[in-house]
mmCIF file of C-alpha atoms in Angstrom:
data_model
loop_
_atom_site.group_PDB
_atom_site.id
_atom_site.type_symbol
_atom_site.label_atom_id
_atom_site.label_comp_id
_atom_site.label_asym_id
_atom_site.label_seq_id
_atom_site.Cartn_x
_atom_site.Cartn_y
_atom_site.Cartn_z
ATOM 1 C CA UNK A 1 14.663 -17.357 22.763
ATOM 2 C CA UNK A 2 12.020 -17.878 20.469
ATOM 3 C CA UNK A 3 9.838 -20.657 22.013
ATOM 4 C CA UNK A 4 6.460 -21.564 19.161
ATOM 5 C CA UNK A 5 3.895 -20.912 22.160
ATOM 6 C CA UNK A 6 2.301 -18.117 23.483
ATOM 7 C CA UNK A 7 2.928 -17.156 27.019
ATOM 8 C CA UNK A 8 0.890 -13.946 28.389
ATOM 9 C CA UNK A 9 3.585 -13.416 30.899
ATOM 10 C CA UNK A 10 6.416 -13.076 28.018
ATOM 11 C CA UNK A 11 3.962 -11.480 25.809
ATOM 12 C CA UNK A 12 3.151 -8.699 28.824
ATOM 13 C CA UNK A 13 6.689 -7.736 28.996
ATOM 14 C CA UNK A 14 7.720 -7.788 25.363
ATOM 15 C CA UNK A 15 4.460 -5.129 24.538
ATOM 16 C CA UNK A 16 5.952 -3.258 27.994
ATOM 17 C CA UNK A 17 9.179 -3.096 26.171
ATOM 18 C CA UNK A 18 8.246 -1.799 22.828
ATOM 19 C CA UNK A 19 6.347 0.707 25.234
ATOM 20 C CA UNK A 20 9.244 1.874 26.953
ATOM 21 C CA UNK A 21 11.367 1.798 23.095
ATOM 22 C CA UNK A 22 8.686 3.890 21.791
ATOM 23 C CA UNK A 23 7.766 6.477 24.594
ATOM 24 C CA UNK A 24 9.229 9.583 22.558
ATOM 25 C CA UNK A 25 7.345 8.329 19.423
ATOM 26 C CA UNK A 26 4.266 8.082 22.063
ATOM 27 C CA UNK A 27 4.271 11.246 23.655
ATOM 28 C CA UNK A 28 4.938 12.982 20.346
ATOM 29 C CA UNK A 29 1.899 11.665 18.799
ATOM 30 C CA UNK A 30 0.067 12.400 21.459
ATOM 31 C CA UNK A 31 1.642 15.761 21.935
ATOM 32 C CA UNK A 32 0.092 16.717 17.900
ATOM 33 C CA UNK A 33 -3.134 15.887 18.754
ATOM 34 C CA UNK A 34 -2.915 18.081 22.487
ATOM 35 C CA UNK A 35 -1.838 20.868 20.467
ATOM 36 C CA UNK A 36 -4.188 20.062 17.161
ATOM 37 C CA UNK A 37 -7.241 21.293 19.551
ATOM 38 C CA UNK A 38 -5.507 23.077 22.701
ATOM 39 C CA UNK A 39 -3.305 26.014 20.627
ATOM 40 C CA UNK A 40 -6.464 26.981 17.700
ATOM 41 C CA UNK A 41 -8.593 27.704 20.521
ATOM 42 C CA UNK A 42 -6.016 29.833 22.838
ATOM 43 C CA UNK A 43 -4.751 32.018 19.915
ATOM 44 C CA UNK A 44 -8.356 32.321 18.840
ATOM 45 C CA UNK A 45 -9.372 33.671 22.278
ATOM 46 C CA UNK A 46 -6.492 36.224 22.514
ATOM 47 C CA UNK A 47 -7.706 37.433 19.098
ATOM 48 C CA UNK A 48 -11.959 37.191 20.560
ATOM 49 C CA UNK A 49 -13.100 36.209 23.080
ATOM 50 C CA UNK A 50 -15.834 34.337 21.252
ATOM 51 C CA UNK A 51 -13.960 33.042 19.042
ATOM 52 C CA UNK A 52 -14.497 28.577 18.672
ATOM 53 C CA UNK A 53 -12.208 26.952 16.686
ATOM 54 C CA UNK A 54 -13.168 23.100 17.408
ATOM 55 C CA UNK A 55 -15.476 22.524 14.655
ATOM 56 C CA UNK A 56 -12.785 22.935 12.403
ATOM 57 C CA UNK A 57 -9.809 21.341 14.480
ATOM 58 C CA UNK A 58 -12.050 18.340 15.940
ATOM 59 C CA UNK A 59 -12.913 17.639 12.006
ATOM 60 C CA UNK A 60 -8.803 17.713 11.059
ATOM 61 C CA UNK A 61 -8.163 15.403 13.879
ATOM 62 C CA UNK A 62 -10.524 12.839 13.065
ATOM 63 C CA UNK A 63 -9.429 12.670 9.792
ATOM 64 C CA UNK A 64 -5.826 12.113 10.690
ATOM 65 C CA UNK A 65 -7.193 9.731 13.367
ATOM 66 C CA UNK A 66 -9.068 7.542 10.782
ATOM 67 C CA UNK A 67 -6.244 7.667 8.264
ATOM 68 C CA UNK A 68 -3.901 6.649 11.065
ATOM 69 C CA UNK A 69 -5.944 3.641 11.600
ATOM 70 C CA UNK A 70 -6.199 1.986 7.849
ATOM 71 C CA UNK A 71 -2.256 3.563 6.743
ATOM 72 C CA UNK A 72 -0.495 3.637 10.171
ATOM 73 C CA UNK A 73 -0.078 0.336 10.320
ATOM 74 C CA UNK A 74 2.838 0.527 7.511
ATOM 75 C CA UNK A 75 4.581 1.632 10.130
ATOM 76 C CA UNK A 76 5.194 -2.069 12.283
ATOM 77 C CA UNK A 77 8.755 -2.807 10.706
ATOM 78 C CA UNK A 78 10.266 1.344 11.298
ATOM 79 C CA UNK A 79 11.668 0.255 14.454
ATOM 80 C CA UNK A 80 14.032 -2.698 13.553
ATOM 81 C CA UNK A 81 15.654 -0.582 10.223
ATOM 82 C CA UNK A 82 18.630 -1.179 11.470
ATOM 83 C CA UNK A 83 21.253 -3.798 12.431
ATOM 84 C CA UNK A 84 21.196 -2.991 16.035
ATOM 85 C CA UNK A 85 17.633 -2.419 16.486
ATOM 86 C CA UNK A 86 17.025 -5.662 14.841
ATOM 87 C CA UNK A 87 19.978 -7.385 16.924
ATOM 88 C CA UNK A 88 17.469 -5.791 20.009
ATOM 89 C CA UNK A 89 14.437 -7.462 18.422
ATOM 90 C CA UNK A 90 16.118 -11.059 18.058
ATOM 91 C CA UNK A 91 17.058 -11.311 21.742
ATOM 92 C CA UNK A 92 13.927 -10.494 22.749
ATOM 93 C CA UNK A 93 12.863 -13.384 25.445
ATOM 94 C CA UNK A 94 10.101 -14.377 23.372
ATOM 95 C CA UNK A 95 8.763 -16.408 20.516
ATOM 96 C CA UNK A 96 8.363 -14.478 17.287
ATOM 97 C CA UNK A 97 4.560 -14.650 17.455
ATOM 98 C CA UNK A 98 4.596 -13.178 20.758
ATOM 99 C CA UNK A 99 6.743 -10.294 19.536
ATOM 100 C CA UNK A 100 5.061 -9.872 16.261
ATOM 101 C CA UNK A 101 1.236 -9.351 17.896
ATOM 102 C CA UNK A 102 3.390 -7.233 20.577
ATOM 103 C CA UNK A 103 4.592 -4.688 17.718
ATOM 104 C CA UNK A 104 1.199 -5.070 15.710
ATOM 105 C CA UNK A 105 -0.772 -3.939 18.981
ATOM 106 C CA UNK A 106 1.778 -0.909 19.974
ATOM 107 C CA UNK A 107 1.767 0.377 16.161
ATOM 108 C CA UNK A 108 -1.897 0.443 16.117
ATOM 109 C CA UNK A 109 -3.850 0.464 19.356
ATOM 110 C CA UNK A 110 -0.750 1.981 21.417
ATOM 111 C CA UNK A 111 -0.676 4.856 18.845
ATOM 112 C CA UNK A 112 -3.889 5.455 18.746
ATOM 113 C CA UNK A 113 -4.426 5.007 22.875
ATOM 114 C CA UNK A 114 -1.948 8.041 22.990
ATOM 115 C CA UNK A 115 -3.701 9.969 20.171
ATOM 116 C CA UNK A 116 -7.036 9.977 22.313
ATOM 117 C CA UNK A 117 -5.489 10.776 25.449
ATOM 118 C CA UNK A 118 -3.689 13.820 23.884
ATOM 119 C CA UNK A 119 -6.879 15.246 22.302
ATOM 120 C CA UNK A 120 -8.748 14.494 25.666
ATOM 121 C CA UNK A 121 -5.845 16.579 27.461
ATOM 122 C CA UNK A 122 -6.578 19.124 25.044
ATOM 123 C CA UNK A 123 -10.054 19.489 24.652
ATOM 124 C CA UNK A 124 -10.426 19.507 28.819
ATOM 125 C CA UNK A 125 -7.602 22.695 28.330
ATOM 126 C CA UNK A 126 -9.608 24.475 25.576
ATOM 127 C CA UNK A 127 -12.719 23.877 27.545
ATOM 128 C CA UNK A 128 -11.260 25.802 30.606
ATOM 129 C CA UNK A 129 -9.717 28.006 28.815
ATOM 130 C CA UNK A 130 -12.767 29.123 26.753
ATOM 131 C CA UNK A 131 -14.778 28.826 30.169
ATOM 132 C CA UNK A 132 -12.544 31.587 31.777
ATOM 133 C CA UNK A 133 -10.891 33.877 28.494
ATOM 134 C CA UNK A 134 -14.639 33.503 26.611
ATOM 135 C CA UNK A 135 -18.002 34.457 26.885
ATOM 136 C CA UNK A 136 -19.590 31.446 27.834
ATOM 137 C CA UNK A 137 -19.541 29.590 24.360
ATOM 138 C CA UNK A 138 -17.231 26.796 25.446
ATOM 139 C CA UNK A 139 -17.856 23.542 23.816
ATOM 140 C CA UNK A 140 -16.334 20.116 24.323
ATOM 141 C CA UNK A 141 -14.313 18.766 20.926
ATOM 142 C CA UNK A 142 -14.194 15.195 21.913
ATOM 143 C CA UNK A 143 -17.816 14.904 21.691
ATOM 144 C CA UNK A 144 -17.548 16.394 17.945
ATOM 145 C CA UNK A 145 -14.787 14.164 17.408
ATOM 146 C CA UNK A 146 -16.045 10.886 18.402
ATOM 147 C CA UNK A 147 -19.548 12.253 16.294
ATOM 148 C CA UNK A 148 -17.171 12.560 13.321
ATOM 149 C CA UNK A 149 -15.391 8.998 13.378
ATOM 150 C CA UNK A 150 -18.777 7.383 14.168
ATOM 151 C CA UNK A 151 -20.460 9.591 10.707
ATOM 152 C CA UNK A 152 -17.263 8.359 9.082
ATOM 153 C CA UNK A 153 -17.815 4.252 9.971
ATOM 154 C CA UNK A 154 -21.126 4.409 9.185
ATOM 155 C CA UNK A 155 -20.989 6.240 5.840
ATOM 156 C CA UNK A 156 -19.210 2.910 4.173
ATOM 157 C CA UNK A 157 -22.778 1.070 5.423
ATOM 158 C CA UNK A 158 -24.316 1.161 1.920
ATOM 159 C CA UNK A 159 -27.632 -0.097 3.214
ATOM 160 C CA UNK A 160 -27.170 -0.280 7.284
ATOM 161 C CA UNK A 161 -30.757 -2.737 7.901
ATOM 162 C CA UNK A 162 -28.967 -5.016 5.475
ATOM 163 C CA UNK A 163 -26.729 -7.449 7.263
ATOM 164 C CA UNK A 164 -24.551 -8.505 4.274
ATOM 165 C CA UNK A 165 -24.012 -4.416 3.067
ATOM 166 C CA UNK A 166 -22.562 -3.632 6.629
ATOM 167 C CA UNK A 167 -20.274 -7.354 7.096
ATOM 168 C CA UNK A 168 -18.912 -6.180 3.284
ATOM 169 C CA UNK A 169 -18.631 -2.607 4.026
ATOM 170 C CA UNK A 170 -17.058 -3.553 7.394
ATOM 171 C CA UNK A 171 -14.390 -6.223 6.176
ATOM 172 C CA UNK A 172 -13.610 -3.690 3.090
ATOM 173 C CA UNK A 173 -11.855 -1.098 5.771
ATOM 174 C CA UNK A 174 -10.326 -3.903 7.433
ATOM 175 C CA UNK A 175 -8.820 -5.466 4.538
ATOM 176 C CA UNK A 176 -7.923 -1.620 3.532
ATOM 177 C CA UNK A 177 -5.582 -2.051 6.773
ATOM 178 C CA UNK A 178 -4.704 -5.204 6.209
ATOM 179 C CA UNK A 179 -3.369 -3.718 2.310
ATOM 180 C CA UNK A 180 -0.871 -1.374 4.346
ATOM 181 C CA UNK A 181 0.532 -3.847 6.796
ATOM 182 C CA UNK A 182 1.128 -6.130 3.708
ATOM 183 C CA UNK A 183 3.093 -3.026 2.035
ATOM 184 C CA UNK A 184 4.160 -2.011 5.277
ATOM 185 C CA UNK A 185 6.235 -5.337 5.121
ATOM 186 C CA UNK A 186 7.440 -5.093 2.194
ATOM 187 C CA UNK A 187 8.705 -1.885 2.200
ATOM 188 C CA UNK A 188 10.814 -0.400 5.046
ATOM 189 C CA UNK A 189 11.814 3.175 3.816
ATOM 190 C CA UNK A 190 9.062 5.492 3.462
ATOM 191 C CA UNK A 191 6.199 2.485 4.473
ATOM 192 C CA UNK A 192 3.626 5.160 4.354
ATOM 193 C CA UNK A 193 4.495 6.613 1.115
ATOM 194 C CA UNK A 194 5.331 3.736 -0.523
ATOM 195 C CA UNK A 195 2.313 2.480 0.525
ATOM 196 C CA UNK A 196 0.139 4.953 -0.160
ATOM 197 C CA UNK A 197 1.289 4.913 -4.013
ATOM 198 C CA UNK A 198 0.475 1.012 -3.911
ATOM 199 C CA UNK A 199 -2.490 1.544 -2.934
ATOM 200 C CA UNK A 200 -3.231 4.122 -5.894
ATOM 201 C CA UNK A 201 -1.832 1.630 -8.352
ATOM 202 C CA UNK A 202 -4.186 -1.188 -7.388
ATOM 203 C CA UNK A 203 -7.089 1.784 -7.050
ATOM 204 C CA UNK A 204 -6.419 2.486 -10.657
ATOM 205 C CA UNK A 205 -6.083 -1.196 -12.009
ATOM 206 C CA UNK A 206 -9.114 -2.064 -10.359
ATOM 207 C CA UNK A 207 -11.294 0.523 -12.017
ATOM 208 C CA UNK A 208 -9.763 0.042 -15.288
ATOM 209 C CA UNK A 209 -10.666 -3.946 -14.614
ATOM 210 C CA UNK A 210 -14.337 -2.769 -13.316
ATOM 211 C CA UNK A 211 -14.398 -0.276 -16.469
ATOM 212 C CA UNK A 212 -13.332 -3.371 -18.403
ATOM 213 C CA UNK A 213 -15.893 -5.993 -17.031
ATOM 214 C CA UNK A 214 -19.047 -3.634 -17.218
ATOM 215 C CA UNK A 215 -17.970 -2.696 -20.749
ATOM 216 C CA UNK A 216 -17.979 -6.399 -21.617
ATOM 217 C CA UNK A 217 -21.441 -7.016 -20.443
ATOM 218 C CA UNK A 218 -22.765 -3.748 -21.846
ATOM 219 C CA UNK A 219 -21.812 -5.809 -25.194
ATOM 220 C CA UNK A 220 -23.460 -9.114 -24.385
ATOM 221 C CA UNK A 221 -26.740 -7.101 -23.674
ATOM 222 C CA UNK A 222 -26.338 -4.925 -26.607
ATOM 223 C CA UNK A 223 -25.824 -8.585 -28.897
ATOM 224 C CA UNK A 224 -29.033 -9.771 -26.800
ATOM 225 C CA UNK A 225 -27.744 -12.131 -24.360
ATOM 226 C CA UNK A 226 -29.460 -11.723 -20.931
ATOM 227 C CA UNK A 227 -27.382 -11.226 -17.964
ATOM 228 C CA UNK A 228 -28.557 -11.141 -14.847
ATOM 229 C CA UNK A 229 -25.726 -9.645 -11.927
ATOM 230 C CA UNK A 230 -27.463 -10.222 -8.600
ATOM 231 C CA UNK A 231 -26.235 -7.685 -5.432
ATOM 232 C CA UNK A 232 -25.650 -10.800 -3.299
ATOM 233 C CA UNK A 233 -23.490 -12.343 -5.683
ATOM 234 C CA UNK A 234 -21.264 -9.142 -5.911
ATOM 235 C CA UNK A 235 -21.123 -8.970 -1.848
ATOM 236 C CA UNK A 236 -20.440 -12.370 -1.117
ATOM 237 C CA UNK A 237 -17.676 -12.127 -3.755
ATOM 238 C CA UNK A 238 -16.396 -9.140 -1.980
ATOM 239 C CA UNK A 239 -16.509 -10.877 1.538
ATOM 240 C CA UNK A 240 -14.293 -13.948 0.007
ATOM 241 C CA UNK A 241 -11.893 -11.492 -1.570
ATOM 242 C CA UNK A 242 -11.518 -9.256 1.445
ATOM 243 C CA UNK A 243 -11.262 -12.261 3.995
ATOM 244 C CA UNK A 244 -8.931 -13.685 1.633
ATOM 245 C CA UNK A 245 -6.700 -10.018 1.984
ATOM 246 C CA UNK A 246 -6.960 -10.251 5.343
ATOM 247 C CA UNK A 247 -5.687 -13.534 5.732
ATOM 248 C CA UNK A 248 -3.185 -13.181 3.009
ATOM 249 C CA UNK A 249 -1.706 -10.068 4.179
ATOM 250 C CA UNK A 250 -1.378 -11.070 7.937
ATOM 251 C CA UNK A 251 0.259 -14.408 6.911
ATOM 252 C CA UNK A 252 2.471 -12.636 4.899
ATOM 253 C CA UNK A 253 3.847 -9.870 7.184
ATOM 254 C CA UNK A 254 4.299 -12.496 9.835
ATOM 255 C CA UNK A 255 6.612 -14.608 7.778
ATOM 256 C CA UNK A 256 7.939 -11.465 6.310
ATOM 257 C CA UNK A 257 9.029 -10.939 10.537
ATOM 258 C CA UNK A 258 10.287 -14.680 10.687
ATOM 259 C CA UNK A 259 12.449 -14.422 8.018
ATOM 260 C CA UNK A 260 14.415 -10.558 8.696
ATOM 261 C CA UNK A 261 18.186 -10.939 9.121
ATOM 262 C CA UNK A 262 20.261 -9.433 11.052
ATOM 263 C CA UNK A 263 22.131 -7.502 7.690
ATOM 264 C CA UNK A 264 19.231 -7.425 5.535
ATOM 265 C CA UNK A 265 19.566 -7.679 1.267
ATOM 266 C CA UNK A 266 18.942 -4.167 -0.321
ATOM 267 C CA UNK A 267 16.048 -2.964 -1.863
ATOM 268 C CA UNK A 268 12.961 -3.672 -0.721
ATOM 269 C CA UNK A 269 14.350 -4.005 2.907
ATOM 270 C CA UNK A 270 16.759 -0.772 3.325
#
C-alpha cells in the first residue's frame, strides 16, 4: 500500500514496527550507555571506596550522545540493505511518507530515547552503589551530563543576546545533521564512515574557498579599493545556505527512499 496521505493511525503502527525490528539495536545502545557510567564506578569502588569516576564517564557519554545526534542519522537506510529487508519495507501498510518520517524518528529520537534511559538506569545504580560501597561522596551523573550537552549547545552561540548569532549558530548544527542524512542516503555501507570522510572533504574545500575569498579581498584593500563586509550580511548568507541544506538534503533522502528497488544497482547502494 502506499496511499500519498498521512494517516496517524498507519503512521502509529509503522514507527511500532520499526520498534519491534529494532529492539536488539535498542537495548544495545542503551545497554553502552548503562554500562558507560554503571561499571567505571563499581570497579572504582572495589579498588576505593572513594573513588568517583562520573566526571570523566558523564563527559565521554555526552560526547558520544552529541555526535550521535548530528552523524547518527547516516544510519536511516542500514535496515533495508538487503533484498528481504527491503521486500519487508515495501509491504509495509503505509504510504512512503508515513514510513520514511517513521524510520527518520526511530533512527534519531528512538536511539537517543534509549540512550537516556540507559544512562538514567545507570547513574540511579552508581548512585546506590556509591551510597552503600563509598564514603558518602556519591554524586548523580545525569545532572553532569545534561550540564555538559547544555555547555556544548550553547558554546556554538557566538554572541547569545544577539538573535541572528543564535538562529545561525542554531540552523548550522541542524544543517550539520541534515549533511549526514543526505550522505546517509547516498551511501549504504559504512554510512557513518563514509560520511564522516564527506564531511572532511567539504570541511577542507570550504576553508581553502574561505582562505581563497579573504585572500582576494586582502588584495583589493592592499590596491586601495574599500570593502566593507558587514556581520549581518555574512549571517543572513549563512541562514539561506543552511535552510537551503536543510531543505535540500531532506528532499533528497526522501526521494532517495521513493526510488530504492527491490535489487538495488551497485555502488553507491550495496
Amino acid at each position: 500500500m502506499n496511499t500519498s496521505n498521512f494517516n496517524t493511525h498507519r503512521f502509529t503502527n509503522v514507527l511500532l514496527w520499526e520498534t519491534m525490528l529494532n529492539k536488539r539495536k535498542l537495548a544495545t545502545w542503551a545497554l553502552i550507555f548503562f554500562g558507560l557510567i554503571a561499571i567505571p564506578q563499581l570497579i572504582g569502588l572495589i579498588l576505593a571506596r572513594n573513588n568517583n569516576t562520573i566526571d570523566v564517564t558523564s563527559t565521554i557519554a555526552g560526547l558520544i550522545f552529541m555526535a550521535y545526534l548530528v552523524a547518527g542519522v547516516a544510519n536511516i537506510f542500514t535496515n533495508i540493505k538487503t533484498k528481504q529487508e527491503r521486500i519487508n519495507e515495501f509491504t509495509l501498510p503505509a504510504s512512503n511518507l508515513e514510513k520514511f518520517v517513521a524510520r527518520y524518528l526511530q533512527t534519531v529520537v528512538g536511539m537517543s530515547l534509549a540512550a537516556i534511559i540507559g544512562f538514567l538506569a545507570g547513574d540511579l545504580l552508581q548512585y546506590l552503589l556509591t551510597a552503600i560501597i563509598g564514603q558518602g561522596q556519591q554524586g548523580w551523573a545525569s545532572a553532569l551530563f545534561f550540564n555538559f550537552n547544555n555547555s556544548f549547545v550553547g558554546g556554538f552561540q557566538l554572541q547569545s543576546d544577539l538573535a541572528m548569532y543564535t538562529l545561525t549558530s542554531i540552523l548550522g548544527l541542524i544543517a550539520l545533521h541534515a549533511l549526514f542524512l543526505f550522505f546517509g542516503s547516498i551511501f549504504h555501507k559504512h554510512p557513518v564512515g563514509m560520511a564522516i570522510l564527506s564531511s572532511m572533504g567539504l570541511g577542507i574545500l570550504t576553508t581553502l574557498l574561505t582562505v581563497g575569498a579573504t585572500k582576494i579581498l586582502m588584495d583589493l584593500s592592499d590596491a586601495g579599493y574599500v570593502v566593507y563586509v558587514y556581520d549581518v550580511w555574512i549571517n543572513v548568507i549563512l541562514i539561506i545556505f543552511y535552510l537551503a541544506l536543510i531543505v535540500f538534503s531532506s528532499w533528497f533522502a526522501y526521494r532517495k527512499y521513493t526510488r530504492l528497488q527491490v535489487i538495488n544497482n551497485r555502488w553507491f547502494n550495496k
